[in-house]
PDB file of C-alpha atoms in Angstrom:
ATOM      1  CA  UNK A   1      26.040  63.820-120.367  1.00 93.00           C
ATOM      2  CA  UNK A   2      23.380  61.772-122.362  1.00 96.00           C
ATOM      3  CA  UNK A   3      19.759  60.796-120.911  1.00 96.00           C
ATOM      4  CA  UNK A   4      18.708  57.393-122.244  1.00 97.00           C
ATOM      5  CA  UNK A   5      14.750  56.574-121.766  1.00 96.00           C
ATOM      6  CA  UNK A   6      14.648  52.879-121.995  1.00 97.00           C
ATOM      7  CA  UNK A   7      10.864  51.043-123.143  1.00 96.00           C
ATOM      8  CA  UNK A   8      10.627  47.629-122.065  1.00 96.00           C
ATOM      9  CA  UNK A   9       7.114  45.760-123.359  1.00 94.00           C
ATOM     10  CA  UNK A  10       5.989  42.608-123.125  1.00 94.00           C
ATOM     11  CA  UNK A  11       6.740  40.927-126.718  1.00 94.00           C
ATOM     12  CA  UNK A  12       2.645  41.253-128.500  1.00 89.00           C
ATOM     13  CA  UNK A  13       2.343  36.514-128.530  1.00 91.00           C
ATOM     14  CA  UNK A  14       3.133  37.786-124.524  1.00 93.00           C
ATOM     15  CA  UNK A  15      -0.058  37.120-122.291  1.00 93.00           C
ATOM     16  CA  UNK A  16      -0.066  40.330-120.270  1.00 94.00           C
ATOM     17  CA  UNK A  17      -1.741  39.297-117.055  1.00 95.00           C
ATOM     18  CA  UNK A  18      -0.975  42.571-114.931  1.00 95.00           C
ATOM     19  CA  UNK A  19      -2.922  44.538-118.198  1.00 96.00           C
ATOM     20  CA  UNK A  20      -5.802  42.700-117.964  1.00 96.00           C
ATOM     21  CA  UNK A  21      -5.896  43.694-114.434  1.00 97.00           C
ATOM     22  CA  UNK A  22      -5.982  47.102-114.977  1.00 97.00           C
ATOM     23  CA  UNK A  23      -7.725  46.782-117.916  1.00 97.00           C
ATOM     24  CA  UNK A  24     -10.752  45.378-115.511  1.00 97.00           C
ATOM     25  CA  UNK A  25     -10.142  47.993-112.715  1.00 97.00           C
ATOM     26  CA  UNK A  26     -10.541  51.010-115.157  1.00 97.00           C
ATOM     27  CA  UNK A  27     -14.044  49.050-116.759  1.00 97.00           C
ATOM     28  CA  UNK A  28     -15.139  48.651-112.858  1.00 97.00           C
ATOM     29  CA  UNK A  29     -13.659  52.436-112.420  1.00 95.00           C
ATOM     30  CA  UNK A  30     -16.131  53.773-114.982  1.00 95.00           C
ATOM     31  CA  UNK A  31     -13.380  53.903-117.920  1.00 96.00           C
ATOM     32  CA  UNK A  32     -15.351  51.380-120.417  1.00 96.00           C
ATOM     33  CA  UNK A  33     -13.465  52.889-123.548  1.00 96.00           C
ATOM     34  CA  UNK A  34     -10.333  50.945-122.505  1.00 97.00           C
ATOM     35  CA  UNK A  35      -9.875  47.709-124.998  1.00 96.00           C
ATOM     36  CA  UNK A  36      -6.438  47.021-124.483  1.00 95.00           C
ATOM     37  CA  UNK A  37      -3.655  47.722-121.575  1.00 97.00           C
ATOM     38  CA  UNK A  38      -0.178  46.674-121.709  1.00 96.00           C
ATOM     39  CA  UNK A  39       2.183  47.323-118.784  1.00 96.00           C
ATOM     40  CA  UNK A  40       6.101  47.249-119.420  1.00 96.00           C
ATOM     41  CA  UNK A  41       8.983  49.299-117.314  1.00 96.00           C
ATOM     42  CA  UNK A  42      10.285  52.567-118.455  1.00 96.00           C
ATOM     43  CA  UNK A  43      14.080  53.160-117.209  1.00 97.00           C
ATOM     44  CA  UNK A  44      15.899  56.589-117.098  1.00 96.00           C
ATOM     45  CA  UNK A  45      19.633  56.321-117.367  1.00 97.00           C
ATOM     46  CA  UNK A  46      22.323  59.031-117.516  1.00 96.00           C
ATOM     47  CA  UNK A  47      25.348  58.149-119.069  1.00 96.00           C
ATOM     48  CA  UNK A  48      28.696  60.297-119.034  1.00 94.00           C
ATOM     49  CA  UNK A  49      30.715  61.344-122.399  1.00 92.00           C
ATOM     50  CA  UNK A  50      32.862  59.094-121.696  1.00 92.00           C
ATOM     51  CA  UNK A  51      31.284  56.768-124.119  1.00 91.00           C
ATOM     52  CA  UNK A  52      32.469  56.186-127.776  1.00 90.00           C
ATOM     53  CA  UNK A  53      29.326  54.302-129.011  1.00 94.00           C
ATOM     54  CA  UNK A  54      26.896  55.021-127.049  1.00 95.00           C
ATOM     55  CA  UNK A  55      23.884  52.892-129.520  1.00 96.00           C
ATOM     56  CA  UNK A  56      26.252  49.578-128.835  1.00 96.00           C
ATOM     57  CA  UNK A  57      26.610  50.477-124.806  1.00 96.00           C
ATOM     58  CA  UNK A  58      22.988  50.818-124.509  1.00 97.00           C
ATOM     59  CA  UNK A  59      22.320  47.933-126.462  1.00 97.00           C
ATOM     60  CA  UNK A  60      24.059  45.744-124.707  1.00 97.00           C
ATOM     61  CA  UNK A  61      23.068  46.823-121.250  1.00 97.00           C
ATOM     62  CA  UNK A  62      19.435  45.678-122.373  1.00 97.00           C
ATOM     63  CA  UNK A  63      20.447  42.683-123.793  1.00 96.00           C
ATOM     64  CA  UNK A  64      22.281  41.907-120.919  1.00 94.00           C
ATOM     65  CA  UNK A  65      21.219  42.963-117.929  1.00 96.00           C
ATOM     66  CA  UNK A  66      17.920  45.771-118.256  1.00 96.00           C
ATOM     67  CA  UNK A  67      15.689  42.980-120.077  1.00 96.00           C
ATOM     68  CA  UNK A  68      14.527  39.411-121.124  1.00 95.00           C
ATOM     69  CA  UNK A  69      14.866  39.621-124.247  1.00 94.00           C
ATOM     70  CA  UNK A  70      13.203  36.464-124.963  1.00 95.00           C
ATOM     71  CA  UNK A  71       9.826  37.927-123.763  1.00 95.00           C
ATOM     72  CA  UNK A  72      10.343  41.335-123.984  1.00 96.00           C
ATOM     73  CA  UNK A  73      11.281  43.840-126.681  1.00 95.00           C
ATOM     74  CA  UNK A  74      12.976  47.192-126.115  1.00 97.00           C
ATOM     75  CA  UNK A  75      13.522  50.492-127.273  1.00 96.00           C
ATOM     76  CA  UNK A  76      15.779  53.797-126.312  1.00 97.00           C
ATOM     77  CA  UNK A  77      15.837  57.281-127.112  1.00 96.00           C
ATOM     78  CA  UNK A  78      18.775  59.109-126.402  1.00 96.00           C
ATOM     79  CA  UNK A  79      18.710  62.785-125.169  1.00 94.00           C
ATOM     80  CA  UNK A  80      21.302  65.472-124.552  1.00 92.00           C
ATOM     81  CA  UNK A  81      21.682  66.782-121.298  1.00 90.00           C
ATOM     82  CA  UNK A  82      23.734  69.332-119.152  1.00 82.00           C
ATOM     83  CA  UNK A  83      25.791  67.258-116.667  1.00 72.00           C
ATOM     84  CA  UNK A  84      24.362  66.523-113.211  1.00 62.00           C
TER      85      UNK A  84
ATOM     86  CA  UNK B   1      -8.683  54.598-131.922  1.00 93.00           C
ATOM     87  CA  UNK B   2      -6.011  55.898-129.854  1.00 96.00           C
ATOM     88  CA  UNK B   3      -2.575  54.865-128.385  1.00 96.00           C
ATOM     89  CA  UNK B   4      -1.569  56.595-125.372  1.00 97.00           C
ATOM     90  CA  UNK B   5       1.443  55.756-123.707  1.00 96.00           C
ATOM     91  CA  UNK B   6       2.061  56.714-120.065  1.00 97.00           C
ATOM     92  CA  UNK B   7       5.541  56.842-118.335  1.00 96.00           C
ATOM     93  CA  UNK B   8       5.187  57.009-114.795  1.00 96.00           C
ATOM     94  CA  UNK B   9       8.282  57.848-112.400  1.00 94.00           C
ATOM     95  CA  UNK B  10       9.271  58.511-109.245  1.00 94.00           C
ATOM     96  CA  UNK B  11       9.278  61.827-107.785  1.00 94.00           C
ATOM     97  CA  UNK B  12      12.766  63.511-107.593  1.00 89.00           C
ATOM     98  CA  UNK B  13      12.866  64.210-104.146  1.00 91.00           C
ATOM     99  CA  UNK B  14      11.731  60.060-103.627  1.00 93.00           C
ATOM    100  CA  UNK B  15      14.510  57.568-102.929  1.00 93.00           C
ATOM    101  CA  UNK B  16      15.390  55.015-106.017  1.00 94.00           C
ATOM    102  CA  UNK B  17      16.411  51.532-104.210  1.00 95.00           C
ATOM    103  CA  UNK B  18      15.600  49.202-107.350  1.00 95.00           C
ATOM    104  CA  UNK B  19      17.205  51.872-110.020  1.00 96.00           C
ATOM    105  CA  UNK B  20      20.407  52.045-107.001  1.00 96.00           C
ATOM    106  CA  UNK B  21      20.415  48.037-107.465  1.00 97.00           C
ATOM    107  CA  UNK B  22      20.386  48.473-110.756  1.00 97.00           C
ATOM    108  CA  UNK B  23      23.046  50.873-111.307  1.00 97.00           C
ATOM    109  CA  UNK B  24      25.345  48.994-108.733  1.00 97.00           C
ATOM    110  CA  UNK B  25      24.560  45.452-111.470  1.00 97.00           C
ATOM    111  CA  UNK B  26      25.505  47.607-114.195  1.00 97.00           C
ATOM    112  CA  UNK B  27      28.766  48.777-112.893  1.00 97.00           C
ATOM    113  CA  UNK B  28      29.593  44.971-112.122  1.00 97.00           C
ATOM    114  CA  UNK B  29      28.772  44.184-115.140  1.00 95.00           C
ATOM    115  CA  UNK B  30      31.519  46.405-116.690  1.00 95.00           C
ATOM    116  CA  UNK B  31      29.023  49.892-117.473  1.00 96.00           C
ATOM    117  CA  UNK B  32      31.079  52.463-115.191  1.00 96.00           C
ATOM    118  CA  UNK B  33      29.509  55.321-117.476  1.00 96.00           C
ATOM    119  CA  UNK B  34      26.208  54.832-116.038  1.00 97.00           C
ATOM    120  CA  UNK B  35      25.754  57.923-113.102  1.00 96.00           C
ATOM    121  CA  UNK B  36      22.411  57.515-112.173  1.00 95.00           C
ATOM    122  CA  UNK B  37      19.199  55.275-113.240  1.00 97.00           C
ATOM    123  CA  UNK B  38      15.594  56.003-112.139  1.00 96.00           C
ATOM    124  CA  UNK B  39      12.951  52.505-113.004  1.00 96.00           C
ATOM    125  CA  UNK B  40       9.336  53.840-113.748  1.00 96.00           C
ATOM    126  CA  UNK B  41       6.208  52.262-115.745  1.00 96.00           C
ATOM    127  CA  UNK B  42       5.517  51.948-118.851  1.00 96.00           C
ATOM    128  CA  UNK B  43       2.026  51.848-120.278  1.00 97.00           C
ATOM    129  CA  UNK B  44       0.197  51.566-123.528  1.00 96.00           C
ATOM    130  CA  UNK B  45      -3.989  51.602-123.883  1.00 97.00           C
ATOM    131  CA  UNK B  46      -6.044  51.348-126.248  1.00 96.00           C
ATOM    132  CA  UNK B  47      -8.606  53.790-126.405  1.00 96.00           C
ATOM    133  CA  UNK B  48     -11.801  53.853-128.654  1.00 94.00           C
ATOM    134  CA  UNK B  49     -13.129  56.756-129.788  1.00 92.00           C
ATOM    135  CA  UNK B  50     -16.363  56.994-127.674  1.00 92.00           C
ATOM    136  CA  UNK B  51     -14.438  59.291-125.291  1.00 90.00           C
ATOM    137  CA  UNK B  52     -14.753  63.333-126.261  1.00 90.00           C
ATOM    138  CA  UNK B  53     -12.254  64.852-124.396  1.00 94.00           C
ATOM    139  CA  UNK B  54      -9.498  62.139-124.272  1.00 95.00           C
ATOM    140  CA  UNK B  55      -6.978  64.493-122.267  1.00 96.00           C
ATOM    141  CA  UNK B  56      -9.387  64.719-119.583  1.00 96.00           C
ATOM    142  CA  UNK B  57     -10.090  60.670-119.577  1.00 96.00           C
ATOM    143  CA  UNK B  58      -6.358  59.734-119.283  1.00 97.00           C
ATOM    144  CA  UNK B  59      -5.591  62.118-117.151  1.00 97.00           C
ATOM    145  CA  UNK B  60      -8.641  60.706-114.740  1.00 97.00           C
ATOM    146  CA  UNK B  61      -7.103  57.960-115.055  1.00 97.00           C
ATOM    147  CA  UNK B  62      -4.168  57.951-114.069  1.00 97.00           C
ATOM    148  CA  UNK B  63      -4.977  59.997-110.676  1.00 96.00           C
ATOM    149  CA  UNK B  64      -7.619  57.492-110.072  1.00 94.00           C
ATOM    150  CA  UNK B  65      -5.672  54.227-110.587  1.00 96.00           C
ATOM    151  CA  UNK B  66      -2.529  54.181-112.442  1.00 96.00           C
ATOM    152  CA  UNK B  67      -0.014  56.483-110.153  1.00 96.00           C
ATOM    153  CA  UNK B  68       0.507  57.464-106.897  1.00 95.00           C
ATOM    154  CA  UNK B  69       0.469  60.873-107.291  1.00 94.00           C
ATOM    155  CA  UNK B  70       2.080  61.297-103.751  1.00 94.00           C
ATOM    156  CA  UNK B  71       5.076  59.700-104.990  1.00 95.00           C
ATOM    157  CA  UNK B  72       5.069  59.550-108.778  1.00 96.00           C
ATOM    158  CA  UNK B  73       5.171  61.778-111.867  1.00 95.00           C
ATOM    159  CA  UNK B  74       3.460  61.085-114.821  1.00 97.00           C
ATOM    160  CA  UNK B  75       2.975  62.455-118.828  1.00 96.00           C
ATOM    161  CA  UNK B  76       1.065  60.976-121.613  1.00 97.00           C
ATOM    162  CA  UNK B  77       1.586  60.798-125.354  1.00 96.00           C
ATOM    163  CA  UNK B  78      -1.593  60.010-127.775  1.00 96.00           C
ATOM    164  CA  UNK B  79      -0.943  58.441-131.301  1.00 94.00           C
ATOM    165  CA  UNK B  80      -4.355  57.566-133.748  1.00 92.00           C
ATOM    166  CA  UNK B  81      -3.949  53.826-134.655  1.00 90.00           C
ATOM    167  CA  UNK B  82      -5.892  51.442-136.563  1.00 82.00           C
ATOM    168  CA  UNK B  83      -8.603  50.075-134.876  1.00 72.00           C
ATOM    169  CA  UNK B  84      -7.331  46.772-133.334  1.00 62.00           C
TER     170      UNK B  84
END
């Protein structure tokens, strides 16, 4: 069994409205030392061995279905695991 | 100046609908390897170096504002970057 931790960020020319946000809560929150926040979606996946190529599976389940690619930008690290 | 990066997820014991959804999508989308997906969040800030005890600070933080703790897990990793 493989874990897959899957890091989906806004693309950088992004405007990252939710960041500001919390950017501005921790300032008002007494965290001043904060410049920058950026808020993306972190995604756990277990995958049986079942899989030959496990790289071009993940791959395209973010191109096709786990992100927009034309805003966002991924990356994976893939772990293994005993079976669940 | 430092990166930290936060990955927030759901407690074990807490009910997944989205990563369900999302697991259901992937199987219909031709990914029956997939046995289980969890959806956290992702965060990366940008932290001068004004703060002494920076372990302490994120880890305020987060219990503060960023997570539920009632519900959610979290962990930190802290890289030195170029100041932005």
């Amino acid at each position: 069994m493989k874990k897959v931790n899957i890091f989906v960020t806004l693309r950088e020319s992004i405007l990252d409205p939710q960041g500001s946000a919390v950017k501005g809560a921790l300032h008002s929150h007494g965290f001043p030392e904060v410049q920058d926040v950026r808020i993306g979606k972190y995604l756990e996946l277990m995958i049986d061995d079942s899989v030959e190529d496990i790289d071009a599976a993940v791959n395209e389940m973010c191109q096709k279905l786990l992100t927009n690619t034309v805003i966002e930008n991924y990356r994976f690290e893939i772990e293994e695991v005993a079976a669940i």
